[in-house]
Short mmCIF file of C-alpha atoms in Angstrom, two decimals:
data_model
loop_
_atom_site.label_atom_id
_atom_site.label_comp_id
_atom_site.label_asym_id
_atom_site.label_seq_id
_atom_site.Cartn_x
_atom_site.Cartn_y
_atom_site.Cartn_z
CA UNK A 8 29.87 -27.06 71.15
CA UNK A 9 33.07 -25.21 70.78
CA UNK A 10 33.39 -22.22 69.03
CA UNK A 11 35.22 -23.58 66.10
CA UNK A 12 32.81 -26.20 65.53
CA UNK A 13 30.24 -23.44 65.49
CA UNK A 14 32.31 -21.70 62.48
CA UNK A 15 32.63 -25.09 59.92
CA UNK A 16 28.24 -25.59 60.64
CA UNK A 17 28.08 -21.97 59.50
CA UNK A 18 30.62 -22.07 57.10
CA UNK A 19 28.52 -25.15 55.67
CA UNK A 20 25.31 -23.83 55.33
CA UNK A 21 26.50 -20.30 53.79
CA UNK A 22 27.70 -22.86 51.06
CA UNK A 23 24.84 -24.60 50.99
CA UNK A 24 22.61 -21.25 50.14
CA UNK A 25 25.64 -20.48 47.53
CA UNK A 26 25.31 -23.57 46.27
CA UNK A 27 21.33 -23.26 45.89
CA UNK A 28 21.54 -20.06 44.63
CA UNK A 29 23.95 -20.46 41.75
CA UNK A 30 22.19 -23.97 40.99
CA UNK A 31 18.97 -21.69 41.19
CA UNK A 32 20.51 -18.95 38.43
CA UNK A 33 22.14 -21.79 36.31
CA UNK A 34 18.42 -22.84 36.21
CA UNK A 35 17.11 -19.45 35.28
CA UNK A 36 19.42 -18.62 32.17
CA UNK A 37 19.10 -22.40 30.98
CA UNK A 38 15.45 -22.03 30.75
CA UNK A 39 16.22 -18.29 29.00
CA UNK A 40 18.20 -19.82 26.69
CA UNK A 41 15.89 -22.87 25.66
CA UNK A 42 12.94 -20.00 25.69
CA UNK A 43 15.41 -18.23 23.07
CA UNK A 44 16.29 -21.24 20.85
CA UNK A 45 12.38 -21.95 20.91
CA UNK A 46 11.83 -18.46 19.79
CA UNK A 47 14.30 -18.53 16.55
CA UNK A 48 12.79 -21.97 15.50
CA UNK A 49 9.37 -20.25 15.16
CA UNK A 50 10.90 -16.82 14.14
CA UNK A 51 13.12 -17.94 11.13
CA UNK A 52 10.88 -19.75 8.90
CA UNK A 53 8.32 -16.99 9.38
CA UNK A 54 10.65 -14.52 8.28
CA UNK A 55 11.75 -16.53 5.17
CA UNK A 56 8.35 -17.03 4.60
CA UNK A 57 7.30 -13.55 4.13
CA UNK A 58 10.16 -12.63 2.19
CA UNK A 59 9.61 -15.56 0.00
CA UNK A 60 5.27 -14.32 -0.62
CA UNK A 61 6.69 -10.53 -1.03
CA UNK A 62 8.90 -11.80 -3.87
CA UNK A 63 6.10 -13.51 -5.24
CA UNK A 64 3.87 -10.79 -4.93
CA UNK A 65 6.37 -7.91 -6.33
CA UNK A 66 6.37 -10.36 -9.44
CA UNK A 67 2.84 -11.14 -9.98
CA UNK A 68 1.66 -7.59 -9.14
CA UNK A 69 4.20 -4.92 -10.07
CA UNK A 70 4.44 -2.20 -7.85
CA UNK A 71 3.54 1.49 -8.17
CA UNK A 72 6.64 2.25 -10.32
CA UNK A 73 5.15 0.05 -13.23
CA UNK A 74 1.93 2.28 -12.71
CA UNK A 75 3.63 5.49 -12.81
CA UNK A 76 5.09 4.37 -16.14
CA UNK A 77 1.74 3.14 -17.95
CA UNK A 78 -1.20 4.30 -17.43
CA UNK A 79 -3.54 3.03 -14.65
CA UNK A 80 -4.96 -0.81 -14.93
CA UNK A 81 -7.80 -0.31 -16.85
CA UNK A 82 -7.25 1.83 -19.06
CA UNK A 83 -6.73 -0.05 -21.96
CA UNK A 84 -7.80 -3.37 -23.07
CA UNK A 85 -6.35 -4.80 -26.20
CA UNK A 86 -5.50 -7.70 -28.05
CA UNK A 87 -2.94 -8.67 -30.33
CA UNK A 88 -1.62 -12.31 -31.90
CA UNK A 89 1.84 -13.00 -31.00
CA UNK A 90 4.66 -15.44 -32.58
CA UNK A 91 8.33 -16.01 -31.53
CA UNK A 92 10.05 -18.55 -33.71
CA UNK A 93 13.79 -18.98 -32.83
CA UNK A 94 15.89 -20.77 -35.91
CA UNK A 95 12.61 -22.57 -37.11
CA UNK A 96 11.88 -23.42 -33.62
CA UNK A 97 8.20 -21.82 -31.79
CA UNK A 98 8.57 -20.73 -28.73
CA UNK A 99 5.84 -22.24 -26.69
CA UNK A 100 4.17 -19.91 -24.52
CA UNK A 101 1.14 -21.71 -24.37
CA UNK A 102 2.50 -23.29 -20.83
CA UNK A 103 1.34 -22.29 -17.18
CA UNK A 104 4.74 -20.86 -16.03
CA UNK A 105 4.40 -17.95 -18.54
CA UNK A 106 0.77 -17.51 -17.71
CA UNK A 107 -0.55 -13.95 -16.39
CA UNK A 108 3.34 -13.04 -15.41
CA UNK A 109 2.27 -9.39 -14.90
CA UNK A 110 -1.59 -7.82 -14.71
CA UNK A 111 -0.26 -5.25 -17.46
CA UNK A 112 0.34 -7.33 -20.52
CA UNK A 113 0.30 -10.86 -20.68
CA UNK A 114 -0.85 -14.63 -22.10
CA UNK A 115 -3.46 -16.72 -20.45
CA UNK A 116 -6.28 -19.16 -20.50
CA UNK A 117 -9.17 -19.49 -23.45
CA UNK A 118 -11.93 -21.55 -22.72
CA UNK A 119 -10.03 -23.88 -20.06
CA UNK A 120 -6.89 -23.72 -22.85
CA UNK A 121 -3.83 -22.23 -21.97
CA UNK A 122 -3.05 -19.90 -24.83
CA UNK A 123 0.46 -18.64 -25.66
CA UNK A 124 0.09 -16.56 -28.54
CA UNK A 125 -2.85 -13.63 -27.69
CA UNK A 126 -1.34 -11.03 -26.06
CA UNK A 127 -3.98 -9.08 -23.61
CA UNK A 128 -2.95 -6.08 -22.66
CA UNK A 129 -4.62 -3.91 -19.82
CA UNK A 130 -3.40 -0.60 -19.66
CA UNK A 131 -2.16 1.96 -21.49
CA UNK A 132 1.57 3.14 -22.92
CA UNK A 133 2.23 -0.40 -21.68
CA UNK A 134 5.53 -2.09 -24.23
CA UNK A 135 5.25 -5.55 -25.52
CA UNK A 136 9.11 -5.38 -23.87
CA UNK A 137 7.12 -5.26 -20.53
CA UNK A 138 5.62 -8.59 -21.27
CA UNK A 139 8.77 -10.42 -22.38
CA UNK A 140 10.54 -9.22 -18.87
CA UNK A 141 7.36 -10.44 -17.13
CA UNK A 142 8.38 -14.00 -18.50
CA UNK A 143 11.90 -13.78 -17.96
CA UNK A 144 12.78 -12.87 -21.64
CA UNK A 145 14.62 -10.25 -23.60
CA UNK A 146 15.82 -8.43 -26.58
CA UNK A 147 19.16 -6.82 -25.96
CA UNK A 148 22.62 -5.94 -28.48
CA UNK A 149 20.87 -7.97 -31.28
CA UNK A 150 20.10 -11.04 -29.27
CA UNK A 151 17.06 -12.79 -28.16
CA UNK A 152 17.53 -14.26 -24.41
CA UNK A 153 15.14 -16.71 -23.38
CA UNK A 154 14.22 -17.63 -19.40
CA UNK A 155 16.68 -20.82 -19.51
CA UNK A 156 19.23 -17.93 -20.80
CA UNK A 157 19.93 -19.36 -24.26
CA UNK A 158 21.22 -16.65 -26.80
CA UNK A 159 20.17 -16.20 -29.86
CA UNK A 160 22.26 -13.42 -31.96
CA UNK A 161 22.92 -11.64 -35.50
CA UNK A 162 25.80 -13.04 -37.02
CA UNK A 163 26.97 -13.05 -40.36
CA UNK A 164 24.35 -15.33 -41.05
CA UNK A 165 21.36 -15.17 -39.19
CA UNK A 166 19.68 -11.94 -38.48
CA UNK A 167 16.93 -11.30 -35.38
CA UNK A 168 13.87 -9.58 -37.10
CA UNK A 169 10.40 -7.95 -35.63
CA UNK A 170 7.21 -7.15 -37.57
CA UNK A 171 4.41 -5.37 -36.99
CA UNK A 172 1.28 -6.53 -39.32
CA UNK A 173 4.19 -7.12 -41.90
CA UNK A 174 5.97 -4.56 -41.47
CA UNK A 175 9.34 -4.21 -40.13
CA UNK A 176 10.21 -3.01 -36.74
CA UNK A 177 13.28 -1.88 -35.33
CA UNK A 178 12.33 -1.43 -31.63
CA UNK A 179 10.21 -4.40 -30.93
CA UNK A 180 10.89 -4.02 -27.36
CA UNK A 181 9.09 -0.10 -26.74
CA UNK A 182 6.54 -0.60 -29.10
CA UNK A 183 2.60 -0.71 -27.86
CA UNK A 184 0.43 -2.69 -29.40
CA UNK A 185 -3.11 -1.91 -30.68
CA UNK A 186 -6.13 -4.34 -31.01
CA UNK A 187 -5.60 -6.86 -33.64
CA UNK A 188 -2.19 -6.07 -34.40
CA UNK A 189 0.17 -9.23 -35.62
CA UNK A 190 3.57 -9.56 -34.56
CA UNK A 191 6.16 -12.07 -35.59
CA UNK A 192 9.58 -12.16 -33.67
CA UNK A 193 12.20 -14.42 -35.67
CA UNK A 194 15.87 -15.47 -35.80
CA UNK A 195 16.29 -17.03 -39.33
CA UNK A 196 18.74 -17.05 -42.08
CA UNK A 197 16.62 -14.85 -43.69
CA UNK A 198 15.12 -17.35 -46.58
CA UNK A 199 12.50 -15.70 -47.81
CA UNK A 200 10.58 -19.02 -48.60
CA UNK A 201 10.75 -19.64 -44.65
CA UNK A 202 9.52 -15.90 -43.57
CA UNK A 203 6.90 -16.45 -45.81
CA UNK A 204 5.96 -19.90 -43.92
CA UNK A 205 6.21 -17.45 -40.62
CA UNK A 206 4.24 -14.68 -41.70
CA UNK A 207 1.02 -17.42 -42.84
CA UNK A 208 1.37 -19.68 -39.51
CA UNK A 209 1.26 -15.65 -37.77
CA UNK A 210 -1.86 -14.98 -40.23
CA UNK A 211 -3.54 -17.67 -39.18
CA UNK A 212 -3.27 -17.43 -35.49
CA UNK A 213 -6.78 -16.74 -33.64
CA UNK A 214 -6.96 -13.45 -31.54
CA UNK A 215 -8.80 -15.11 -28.67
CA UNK A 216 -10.44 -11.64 -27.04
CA UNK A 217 -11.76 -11.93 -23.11
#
């Protein structure tokens, strides 16, 4: 064989091995990259999973912050009847998305009934404002925000009012309730025949105690 033909057989083979060899690495990172893809399909919903429970968790069991305000859980436990009426409207609480929003102060179930109007509350120093946040409600500038975001305001004509066991309060939102107490929350043109409908429905609301 002459010594050219020699060269091309070697020539062919080194190819060959080149040929295996990047065929060979092709392989490797494929299978790294499918290994990879594999990875992120497992890794991803996990992730959005647990960020999901902790957001569930911060709202059903407010952190250490909440503590540090109120006094420990424990501490206190109280009772009080509760009534929102909005323009002549009740607010229903008595439904299972406002039930136990927060271990501090809250509605819940009597008897296998859920119960919108007893507030229990479970600790001291603790605001019937932190009970309306827990349910995605608030009392701000004269208006009463609901969790769907509806506004109800003072205006020339209707007024936003808060009692205490008949008495009027001006900062519904910081006070701390004591066993038994009855509190009506109402946005009415004040009529005095209609507050007086509000304060007997209130009067006759149970106090279911647990």
């Amino acid at each position: 064989m002459s010594k050219k033909k020699k060269n091309t057989a070697a020539d062919a083979n080194k190819n060959n091995t080149a040929n295996k060899d990047s065929n060979s690495d092709g392989s490797y990172f494929a299978r790294g990259r499918k290994k990879r893809k594999q990875y992120l399909k497992i890794i991803v919903p996990v992730v959005i999973g647990v960020v999901a429970l902790a957001t569930v968790l911060a709202t059903l069991f407010p952190g250490d912050n909440v503590s540090a305000r109120y006094g420990e859980l424990g501490s206190a436990h109280e009772h009080a009847a509760l009534l929102i009426i909005l323009n002549g409207t009740d607010v229903d609480l008595a439904q299972q998305k406002y039930m136990v929003r927060s271990n501090y102060i809250h509605v819940e179930s009597y008897n296998g009934t859920l119960d919108g109007t007893t507030l229990h509350k479970h600790a001291s120093n603790v605001p019937l404002g932190e009970f309306l946040k827990s349910i995605r409600m608030d009392i701000s500038n004269g208006c009463f925000i609901t969790d769907s975001n509806q506004r109800f305001c003072e205006n020339g004509e209707y007024k936003l009012t808060s009692y205490v066991n008949g008495n009027e309060t001006k900062d519904i939102m910081n006070y701390v309730i004591n066993d038994d107490d009855r509190i009506l929350i109402t946005y009415n043109n004040q009529n005095s025949t209609e507050l007086d409908r509000e304060f007997e429905k209130l009067n006759n609301l149970p106090i279911n105690k647990i």
